[in-house]
């Protein structure tokens, strides 16, 4: 094998390994905010998720007779993302099943590290969402006393999504939405903390702004011009700018939209690799996500959207590479003719 190709592969492995470490590192402030809102149980759930992901990695290494790579934090990062997408009242067996599904079905069944076409965290979450929707889509109110082991008796609801789906407006202040002081998955509500994590990942070159920004802008444009709040969609845009902007705020800060833009979309092996392709990738995920939110039965439609768009990620990469090649050929032909 060519030495330059080997060095390129090693550099790619180092870059992706750093990405997974930073995702685990950035999950810590989100987890701290979840513990502030819900007590100690988020720490327990995330610990169980990380342990499950690590044990899966060790088991696969044993079965495939390969050396266990202690520095590979991909399974742990997938497990943390899955846990933070769950309500704090989720049963432990549901979380374990989600992590096992994400790691074994989403990652290892396709060949393991770097070979999977679908985001493993999204796979694990979707499996749990389809199998146990009553566990995954109902949330307790913040500052509720959550028992450490059995949270089955804690009152839960899906008030946020029920309000939006019925065409209502959220009666929650912007600061409360920014701090996550509403019923939501335990790691997706604190928008201010998530934005700070996204800024760190961007400065470390782990997050591609082109994919995340195009995704958020697409969701915002759809929410602004096609609001699902009663009466706004049929009215003139200029006469209802402020209510439409509130719709944008409500859509972006709920349903794990912002969390997904930071922790899910930029996964190195499932995101498109070229800049213009990443813009198209973010737009497609945004359109499909809002379609799931508007017409689907699941609140966190972005995970379903990611799996759908992941199926064409490689095609987008190949198409853009061919276009670049054709453009360069035409440019070289033009230079040759000029000479």
mmCIF file of C-alpha atoms in Angstrom:
data_model
loop_
_atom_site.group_PDB
_atom_site.id
_atom_site.type_symbol
_atom_site.label_atom_id
_atom_site.label_comp_id
_atom_site.label_asym_id
_atom_site.label_seq_id
_atom_site.Cartn_x
_atom_site.Cartn_y
_atom_site.Cartn_z
ATOM 1 C CA UNK A 1 0.000 0.000 0.000
ATOM 2 C CA UNK A 2 1.213 3.494 -0.808
ATOM 3 C CA UNK A 3 2.854 5.205 2.178
ATOM 4 C CA UNK A 4 0.973 8.473 1.580
ATOM 5 C CA UNK A 5 -2.323 6.564 1.694
ATOM 6 C CA UNK A 6 -1.293 4.888 4.946
ATOM 7 C CA UNK A 7 -0.388 8.250 6.497
ATOM 8 C CA UNK A 8 -3.701 9.686 5.331
ATOM 9 C CA UNK A 9 -5.613 6.809 6.930
ATOM 10 C CA UNK A 10 -3.674 7.189 10.185
ATOM 11 C CA UNK A 11 -4.423 10.915 10.247
ATOM 12 C CA UNK A 12 -8.105 10.188 9.654
ATOM 13 C CA UNK A 13 -8.138 7.672 12.510
ATOM 14 C CA UNK A 14 -6.517 10.191 14.845
ATOM 15 C CA UNK A 15 -9.031 12.855 13.844
ATOM 16 C CA UNK A 16 -12.064 10.634 14.374
ATOM 17 C CA UNK A 17 -10.662 9.298 17.633
ATOM 18 C CA UNK A 18 -10.268 12.862 18.876
ATOM 19 C CA UNK A 19 -13.858 13.590 17.807
ATOM 20 C CA UNK A 20 -15.267 10.772 19.947
ATOM 21 C CA UNK A 21 -13.166 11.843 22.938
ATOM 22 C CA UNK A 22 -14.433 15.398 22.622
ATOM 23 C CA UNK A 23 -18.035 14.215 22.338
ATOM 24 C CA UNK A 24 -17.610 12.324 25.618
ATOM 25 C CA UNK A 25 -15.947 15.376 27.149
ATOM 26 C CA UNK A 26 -18.721 17.717 25.985
ATOM 27 C CA UNK A 27 -21.378 15.358 27.336
ATOM 28 C CA UNK A 28 -20.151 16.190 30.846
ATOM 29 C CA UNK A 29 -21.563 19.768 31.074
ATOM 30 C CA UNK A 30 -24.835 18.572 29.508
ATOM 31 C CA UNK A 31 -24.981 15.795 32.092
ATOM 32 C CA UNK A 32 -24.235 18.253 34.898
ATOM 33 C CA UNK A 33 -27.175 20.397 33.790
ATOM 34 C CA UNK A 34 -29.377 17.294 33.678
ATOM 35 C CA UNK A 35 -28.340 16.443 37.252
ATOM 36 C CA UNK A 36 -29.168 20.003 38.310
ATOM 37 C CA UNK A 37 -32.670 19.642 36.842
ATOM 38 C CA UNK A 38 -33.433 16.038 37.789
ATOM 39 C CA UNK A 39 -31.096 14.915 40.563
ATOM 40 C CA UNK A 40 -28.619 12.047 40.561
ATOM 41 C CA UNK A 41 -30.465 9.637 38.254
ATOM 42 C CA UNK A 42 -29.032 11.086 34.990
ATOM 43 C CA UNK A 43 -25.567 10.259 36.311
ATOM 44 C CA UNK A 44 -26.653 6.679 37.007
ATOM 45 C CA UNK A 45 -28.219 6.269 33.554
ATOM 46 C CA UNK A 46 -25.215 7.694 31.730
ATOM 47 C CA UNK A 47 -22.866 5.506 33.765
ATOM 48 C CA UNK A 48 -24.880 2.386 32.895
ATOM 49 C CA UNK A 49 -24.965 3.413 29.219
ATOM 50 C CA UNK A 50 -21.186 3.952 29.062
ATOM 51 C CA UNK A 51 -20.538 0.644 30.851
ATOM 52 C CA UNK A 52 -22.850 -1.174 28.431
ATOM 53 C CA UNK A 53 -21.127 0.348 25.407
ATOM 54 C CA UNK A 54 -17.694 -0.532 26.765
ATOM 55 C CA UNK A 55 -18.704 -4.133 27.525
ATOM 56 C CA UNK A 56 -20.110 -4.482 24.006
ATOM 57 C CA UNK A 57 -16.789 -3.307 22.595
ATOM 58 C CA UNK A 58 -14.868 -5.799 24.726
ATOM 59 C CA UNK A 59 -17.257 -8.627 23.784
ATOM 60 C CA UNK A 60 -16.942 -7.943 20.049
ATOM 61 C CA UNK A 61 -13.153 -7.751 20.361
ATOM 62 C CA UNK A 62 -13.186 -11.156 22.077
ATOM 63 C CA UNK A 63 -15.489 -12.760 19.504
ATOM 64 C CA UNK A 64 -13.512 -11.363 16.565
ATOM 65 C CA UNK A 65 -10.191 -12.236 18.226
ATOM 66 C CA UNK A 66 -8.800 -8.745 17.964
ATOM 67 C CA UNK A 67 -7.000 -6.612 20.514
ATOM 68 C CA UNK A 68 -9.326 -4.373 22.511
ATOM 69 C CA UNK A 69 -8.545 -0.720 21.767
ATOM 70 C CA UNK A 70 -8.867 1.140 25.043
ATOM 71 C CA UNK A 71 -8.401 4.491 23.336
ATOM 72 C CA UNK A 72 -11.422 4.016 21.059
ATOM 73 C CA UNK A 73 -14.236 5.977 22.697
ATOM 74 C CA UNK A 74 -16.750 5.604 19.866
ATOM 75 C CA UNK A 75 -19.002 3.154 21.726
ATOM 76 C CA UNK A 76 -18.910 5.300 24.841
ATOM 77 C CA UNK A 77 -19.804 8.430 22.873
ATOM 78 C CA UNK A 78 -22.720 6.672 21.150
ATOM 79 C CA UNK A 79 -23.936 5.392 24.518
ATOM 80 C CA UNK A 80 -23.783 8.851 26.097
ATOM 81 C CA UNK A 81 -25.702 10.446 23.225
ATOM 82 C CA UNK A 82 -28.391 7.762 23.432
ATOM 83 C CA UNK A 83 -28.700 8.226 27.197
ATOM 84 C CA UNK A 84 -28.988 12.017 26.924
ATOM 85 C CA UNK A 85 -31.777 11.614 24.352
ATOM 86 C CA UNK A 86 -33.812 9.580 26.838
ATOM 87 C CA UNK A 87 -36.162 10.871 29.538
ATOM 88 C CA UNK A 88 -34.750 10.625 33.030
ATOM 89 C CA UNK A 89 -37.582 8.235 33.974
ATOM 90 C CA UNK A 90 -36.702 5.633 31.346
ATOM 91 C CA UNK A 91 -36.339 2.107 32.670
ATOM 92 C CA UNK A 92 -32.773 0.860 32.804
ATOM 93 C CA UNK A 93 -33.480 -2.172 30.619
ATOM 94 C CA UNK A 94 -34.776 0.109 27.845
ATOM 95 C CA UNK A 95 -31.582 2.165 27.937
ATOM 96 C CA UNK A 96 -29.410 -0.962 27.898
ATOM 97 C CA UNK A 97 -31.369 -2.354 24.935
ATOM 98 C CA UNK A 98 -30.970 0.949 23.078
ATOM 99 C CA UNK A 99 -27.193 1.042 23.618
ATOM 100 C CA UNK A 100 -26.782 -2.611 22.617
ATOM 101 C CA UNK A 101 -28.854 -2.007 19.486
ATOM 102 C CA UNK A 102 -26.844 1.078 18.560
ATOM 103 C CA UNK A 103 -23.466 -0.585 19.081
ATOM 104 C CA UNK A 104 -24.168 -4.078 17.740
ATOM 105 C CA UNK A 105 -26.793 -3.385 15.053
ATOM 106 C CA UNK A 106 -25.799 0.151 14.122
ATOM 107 C CA UNK A 107 -22.026 -0.347 14.211
ATOM 108 C CA UNK A 108 -20.617 -3.859 14.563
ATOM 109 C CA UNK A 109 -22.970 -5.666 12.196
ATOM 110 C CA UNK A 110 -21.587 -3.549 9.339
ATOM 111 C CA UNK A 111 -17.974 -4.311 10.177
ATOM 112 C CA UNK A 112 -17.244 -2.070 13.134
ATOM 113 C CA UNK A 113 -15.265 1.134 13.409
ATOM 114 C CA UNK A 114 -15.597 3.299 10.309
ATOM 115 C CA UNK A 115 -17.653 0.822 8.269
ATOM 116 C CA UNK A 116 -21.188 1.664 9.317
ATOM 117 C CA UNK A 117 -23.487 3.649 6.974
ATOM 118 C CA UNK A 118 -25.955 4.773 9.659
ATOM 119 C CA UNK A 119 -25.344 6.817 12.788
ATOM 120 C CA UNK A 120 -25.204 4.175 15.569
ATOM 121 C CA UNK A 121 -26.601 6.542 18.218
ATOM 122 C CA UNK A 122 -29.607 7.277 16.000
ATOM 123 C CA UNK A 123 -30.070 3.539 15.371
ATOM 124 C CA UNK A 124 -30.146 2.776 19.102
ATOM 125 C CA UNK A 125 -32.549 5.598 19.832
ATOM 126 C CA UNK A 126 -34.910 4.639 16.990
ATOM 127 C CA UNK A 127 -35.013 1.004 18.142
ATOM 128 C CA UNK A 128 -35.991 2.111 21.643
ATOM 129 C CA UNK A 129 -38.472 4.689 20.327
ATOM 130 C CA UNK A 130 -40.292 2.176 18.147
ATOM 131 C CA UNK A 131 -40.219 -0.600 20.760
ATOM 132 C CA UNK A 132 -41.064 1.412 23.891
ATOM 133 C CA UNK A 133 -42.677 4.727 22.820
ATOM 134 C CA UNK A 134 -44.466 5.079 26.164
ATOM 135 C CA UNK A 135 -41.031 5.064 27.848
ATOM 136 C CA UNK A 136 -39.144 7.253 25.390
ATOM 137 C CA UNK A 137 -41.620 10.046 24.614
ATOM 138 C CA UNK A 138 -42.983 10.937 28.037
ATOM 139 C CA UNK A 139 -41.021 13.203 30.363
ATOM 140 C CA UNK A 140 -41.198 14.446 33.959
ATOM 141 C CA UNK A 141 -41.147 18.106 34.931
ATOM 142 C CA UNK A 142 -37.761 19.524 36.023
ATOM 143 C CA UNK A 143 -37.017 19.723 39.753
ATOM 144 C CA UNK A 144 -39.229 16.684 40.357
ATOM 145 C CA UNK A 145 -37.965 14.223 42.944
ATOM 146 C CA UNK A 146 -36.790 11.282 40.794
ATOM 147 C CA UNK A 147 -36.032 7.990 42.612
ATOM 148 C CA UNK A 148 -32.632 6.588 41.795
ATOM 149 C CA UNK A 149 -33.602 3.094 40.623
ATOM 150 C CA UNK A 150 -37.355 2.841 40.018
ATOM 151 C CA UNK A 151 -38.905 5.955 38.473
ATOM 152 C CA UNK A 152 -42.074 4.269 37.221
ATOM 153 C CA UNK A 153 -44.313 6.188 39.666
ATOM 154 C CA UNK A 154 -43.064 9.653 38.651
ATOM 155 C CA UNK A 155 -45.728 11.711 36.783
ATOM 156 C CA UNK A 156 -44.769 12.124 33.116
ATOM 157 C CA UNK A 157 -46.322 13.843 30.116
ATOM 158 C CA UNK A 158 -45.654 14.897 26.527
ATOM 159 C CA UNK A 159 -47.134 18.370 26.978
ATOM 160 C CA UNK A 160 -44.667 20.235 24.745
ATOM 161 C CA UNK A 161 -45.202 18.124 21.631
ATOM 162 C CA UNK A 162 -48.948 17.822 22.291
ATOM 163 C CA UNK A 163 -49.197 21.616 22.371
ATOM 164 C CA UNK A 164 -47.226 22.090 19.158
ATOM 165 C CA UNK A 165 -48.998 19.296 17.318
ATOM 166 C CA UNK A 166 -52.414 20.719 18.219
ATOM 167 C CA UNK A 167 -51.448 24.139 16.822
ATOM 168 C CA UNK A 168 -50.820 25.877 20.132
ATOM 169 C CA UNK A 169 -48.063 28.223 21.278
ATOM 170 C CA UNK A 170 -45.722 27.361 24.122
ATOM 171 C CA UNK A 171 -46.293 29.422 27.248
ATOM 172 C CA UNK A 172 -42.642 29.174 28.292
ATOM 173 C CA UNK A 173 -40.181 32.036 28.544
ATOM 174 C CA UNK A 174 -37.055 32.141 26.406
ATOM 175 C CA UNK A 175 -34.784 31.851 29.459
ATOM 176 C CA UNK A 176 -36.642 28.761 30.683
ATOM 177 C CA UNK A 177 -36.347 27.230 27.226
ATOM 178 C CA UNK A 178 -32.655 28.096 27.101
ATOM 179 C CA UNK A 179 -32.017 26.451 30.470
ATOM 180 C CA UNK A 180 -34.157 23.398 29.778
ATOM 181 C CA UNK A 181 -36.741 24.093 32.466
ATOM 182 C CA UNK A 182 -39.505 22.150 30.738
ATOM 183 C CA UNK A 183 -40.409 18.487 30.251
ATOM 184 C CA UNK A 184 -37.913 17.088 27.728
ATOM 185 C CA UNK A 185 -35.236 14.405 27.256
ATOM 186 C CA UNK A 186 -32.753 14.863 30.053
ATOM 187 C CA UNK A 187 -29.883 16.120 27.879
ATOM 188 C CA UNK A 188 -31.589 18.083 25.122
ATOM 189 C CA UNK A 189 -33.283 20.952 26.930
ATOM 190 C CA UNK A 190 -30.431 23.190 28.078
ATOM 191 C CA UNK A 191 -29.929 25.087 24.808
ATOM 192 C CA UNK A 192 -27.337 27.499 26.218
ATOM 193 C CA UNK A 193 -25.124 24.656 27.430
ATOM 194 C CA UNK A 194 -25.519 22.781 24.139
ATOM 195 C CA UNK A 195 -24.551 25.902 22.175
ATOM 196 C CA UNK A 196 -21.408 26.279 24.299
ATOM 197 C CA UNK A 197 -20.536 22.632 23.600
ATOM 198 C CA UNK A 198 -21.080 23.195 19.883
ATOM 199 C CA UNK A 199 -18.769 26.216 19.956
ATOM 200 C CA UNK A 200 -16.040 24.124 21.573
ATOM 201 C CA UNK A 201 -16.406 21.330 19.009
ATOM 202 C CA UNK A 202 -16.258 23.884 16.203
ATOM 203 C CA UNK A 203 -13.087 25.511 17.539
ATOM 204 C CA UNK A 204 -11.512 22.059 17.787
ATOM 205 C CA UNK A 205 -12.480 21.340 14.143
ATOM 206 C CA UNK A 206 -14.703 18.451 15.262
ATOM 207 C CA UNK A 207 -18.011 19.956 14.123
ATOM 208 C CA UNK A 208 -18.621 21.151 10.581
ATOM 209 C CA UNK A 209 -20.524 24.409 10.689
ATOM 210 C CA UNK A 210 -21.734 23.856 7.116
ATOM 211 C CA UNK A 211 -23.755 20.769 8.075
ATOM 212 C CA UNK A 212 -25.048 22.074 11.423
ATOM 213 C CA UNK A 213 -25.911 25.588 10.229
ATOM 214 C CA UNK A 214 -27.627 24.417 7.038
ATOM 215 C CA UNK A 215 -29.665 21.968 9.137
ATOM 216 C CA UNK A 216 -30.738 24.625 11.649
ATOM 217 C CA UNK A 217 -31.436 27.235 8.963
ATOM 218 C CA UNK A 218 -33.601 24.769 7.033
ATOM 219 C CA UNK A 219 -35.622 23.924 10.139
ATOM 220 C CA UNK A 220 -35.977 27.640 10.944
ATOM 221 C CA UNK A 221 -37.112 28.555 7.425
ATOM 222 C CA UNK A 222 -39.736 25.806 7.389
ATOM 223 C CA UNK A 223 -40.987 26.780 10.844
ATOM 224 C CA UNK A 224 -41.156 30.460 9.815
ATOM 225 C CA UNK A 225 -42.929 30.123 6.476
ATOM 226 C CA UNK A 226 -44.980 27.024 7.272
ATOM 227 C CA UNK A 227 -45.810 27.258 10.995
ATOM 228 C CA UNK A 228 -48.062 24.602 12.430
ATOM 229 C CA UNK A 229 -49.580 27.034 14.934
ATOM 230 C CA UNK A 230 -53.257 27.664 14.275
ATOM 231 C CA UNK A 231 -54.025 30.638 12.027
ATOM 232 C CA UNK A 232 -50.435 31.628 11.239
ATOM 233 C CA UNK A 233 -49.946 29.524 8.126
ATOM 234 C CA UNK A 234 -52.862 31.203 6.336
ATOM 235 C CA UNK A 235 -51.951 34.768 7.316
ATOM 236 C CA UNK A 236 -49.587 37.225 5.650
ATOM 237 C CA UNK A 237 -45.951 36.852 6.666
ATOM 238 C CA UNK A 238 -45.280 40.534 7.346
ATOM 239 C CA UNK A 239 -48.311 40.921 9.610
ATOM 240 C CA UNK A 240 -47.254 38.083 11.931
ATOM 241 C CA UNK A 241 -43.477 38.245 12.103
ATOM 242 C CA UNK A 242 -43.167 38.043 15.897
ATOM 243 C CA UNK A 243 -45.494 35.025 16.317
ATOM 244 C CA UNK A 244 -43.668 33.293 13.470
ATOM 245 C CA UNK A 245 -40.322 33.978 15.142
ATOM 246 C CA UNK A 246 -41.709 32.458 18.330
ATOM 247 C CA UNK A 247 -42.656 29.392 16.292
ATOM 248 C CA UNK A 248 -39.068 29.198 15.076
ATOM 249 C CA UNK A 249 -37.826 29.454 18.648
ATOM 250 C CA UNK A 250 -40.201 26.737 19.845
ATOM 251 C CA UNK A 251 -39.305 24.348 17.040
ATOM 252 C CA UNK A 252 -35.532 24.779 17.288
ATOM 253 C CA UNK A 253 -35.313 24.568 21.073
ATOM 254 C CA UNK A 254 -37.549 21.494 21.445
ATOM 255 C CA UNK A 255 -37.540 18.051 19.910
ATOM 256 C CA UNK A 256 -33.738 17.638 20.271
ATOM 257 C CA UNK A 257 -33.139 19.781 17.152
ATOM 258 C CA UNK A 258 -30.274 21.801 18.635
ATOM 259 C CA UNK A 259 -28.830 18.783 20.450
ATOM 260 C CA UNK A 260 -28.765 16.822 17.183
ATOM 261 C CA UNK A 261 -27.059 19.675 15.338
ATOM 262 C CA UNK A 262 -24.189 19.482 17.836
ATOM 263 C CA UNK A 263 -23.934 15.826 18.856
ATOM 264 C CA UNK A 264 -25.394 13.780 15.986
ATOM 265 C CA UNK A 265 -25.131 15.360 12.547
ATOM 266 C CA UNK A 266 -21.328 15.650 12.414
ATOM 267 C CA UNK A 267 -20.534 12.010 13.159
ATOM 268 C CA UNK A 268 -17.386 11.485 11.008
ATOM 269 C CA UNK A 269 -18.308 8.278 9.183
ATOM 270 C CA UNK A 270 -21.957 9.041 8.393
ATOM 271 C CA UNK A 271 -21.739 12.756 7.563
ATOM 272 C CA UNK A 272 -20.854 13.852 4.042
ATOM 273 C CA UNK A 273 -17.164 14.696 3.724
ATOM 274 C CA UNK A 274 -17.117 17.587 1.217
ATOM 275 C CA UNK A 275 -18.261 21.112 2.049
ATOM 276 C CA UNK A 276 -21.035 21.594 -0.511
ATOM 277 C CA UNK A 277 -22.208 18.062 0.098
ATOM 278 C CA UNK A 278 -22.414 18.787 3.826
ATOM 279 C CA UNK A 279 -24.621 21.791 3.095
ATOM 280 C CA UNK A 280 -26.962 19.609 1.046
ATOM 281 C CA UNK A 281 -26.787 16.937 3.757
ATOM 282 C CA UNK A 282 -27.855 19.420 6.432
ATOM 283 C CA UNK A 283 -30.688 20.731 4.263
ATOM 284 C CA UNK A 284 -31.991 17.212 3.618
ATOM 285 C CA UNK A 285 -31.848 16.274 7.296
ATOM 286 C CA UNK A 286 -33.678 19.506 8.156
ATOM 287 C CA UNK A 287 -36.443 18.931 5.603
ATOM 288 C CA UNK A 288 -36.982 15.310 6.612
ATOM 289 C CA UNK A 289 -36.801 16.162 10.334
ATOM 290 C CA UNK A 290 -39.498 18.808 10.032
ATOM 291 C CA UNK A 291 -41.560 16.402 7.959
ATOM 292 C CA UNK A 292 -41.397 13.868 10.781
ATOM 293 C CA UNK A 293 -42.231 16.568 13.340
ATOM 294 C CA UNK A 294 -45.192 17.894 11.387
ATOM 295 C CA UNK A 295 -46.686 14.656 10.105
ATOM 296 C CA UNK A 296 -45.107 11.867 12.141
ATOM 297 C CA UNK A 297 -46.089 10.378 15.466
ATOM 298 C CA UNK A 298 -42.664 10.683 17.115
ATOM 299 C CA UNK A 299 -41.396 13.922 18.640
ATOM 300 C CA UNK A 300 -37.672 13.393 18.060
ATOM 301 C CA UNK A 301 -37.977 12.927 14.311
ATOM 302 C CA UNK A 302 -34.416 14.080 13.677
ATOM 303 C CA UNK A 303 -33.042 10.622 14.536
ATOM 304 C CA UNK A 304 -35.368 9.018 11.996
ATOM 305 C CA UNK A 305 -34.389 11.720 9.492
ATOM 306 C CA UNK A 306 -30.691 11.036 10.042
ATOM 307 C CA UNK A 307 -31.123 7.363 9.212
ATOM 308 C CA UNK A 308 -33.059 8.241 6.064
ATOM 309 C CA UNK A 309 -30.473 10.749 4.823
ATOM 310 C CA UNK A 310 -27.532 8.532 5.855
ATOM 311 C CA UNK A 311 -28.693 6.137 3.145
ATOM 312 C CA UNK A 312 -27.713 8.706 0.480
ATOM 313 C CA UNK A 313 -24.642 10.237 2.174
ATOM 314 C CA UNK A 314 -22.191 8.145 0.181
ATOM 315 C CA UNK A 315 -24.040 8.979 -3.045
ATOM 316 C CA UNK A 316 -23.772 12.712 -2.268
ATOM 317 C CA UNK A 317 -20.023 12.308 -1.696
ATOM 318 C CA UNK A 318 -19.520 10.400 -4.947
ATOM 319 C CA UNK A 319 -21.606 12.866 -6.939
ATOM 320 C CA UNK A 320 -19.710 15.872 -5.624
ATOM 321 C CA UNK A 321 -16.366 14.176 -6.297
ATOM 322 C CA UNK A 322 -17.428 13.491 -9.899
ATOM 323 C CA UNK A 323 -18.549 17.089 -10.350
ATOM 324 C CA UNK A 324 -15.232 18.400 -9.045
ATOM 325 C CA UNK A 325 -13.403 16.034 -11.376
ATOM 326 C CA UNK A 326 -15.429 17.189 -14.394
ATOM 327 C CA UNK A 327 -14.919 20.846 -13.505
ATOM 328 C CA UNK A 328 -11.154 20.372 -13.214
ATOM 329 C CA UNK A 329 -11.051 18.481 -16.505
ATOM 330 C CA UNK A 330 -12.917 21.300 -18.245
ATOM 331 C CA UNK A 331 -10.643 23.887 -16.645
ATOM 332 C CA UNK A 332 -7.529 21.983 -17.742
ATOM 333 C CA UNK A 333 -8.947 21.618 -21.262
ATOM 334 C CA UNK A 334 -9.622 25.360 -21.377
ATOM 335 C CA UNK A 335 -6.069 26.173 -20.304
ATOM 336 C CA UNK A 336 -4.691 23.782 -22.909
ATOM 337 C CA UNK A 337 -6.761 25.389 -25.660
ATOM 338 C CA UNK A 338 -5.640 28.875 -24.564
ATOM 339 C CA UNK A 339 -2.002 27.866 -24.771
#
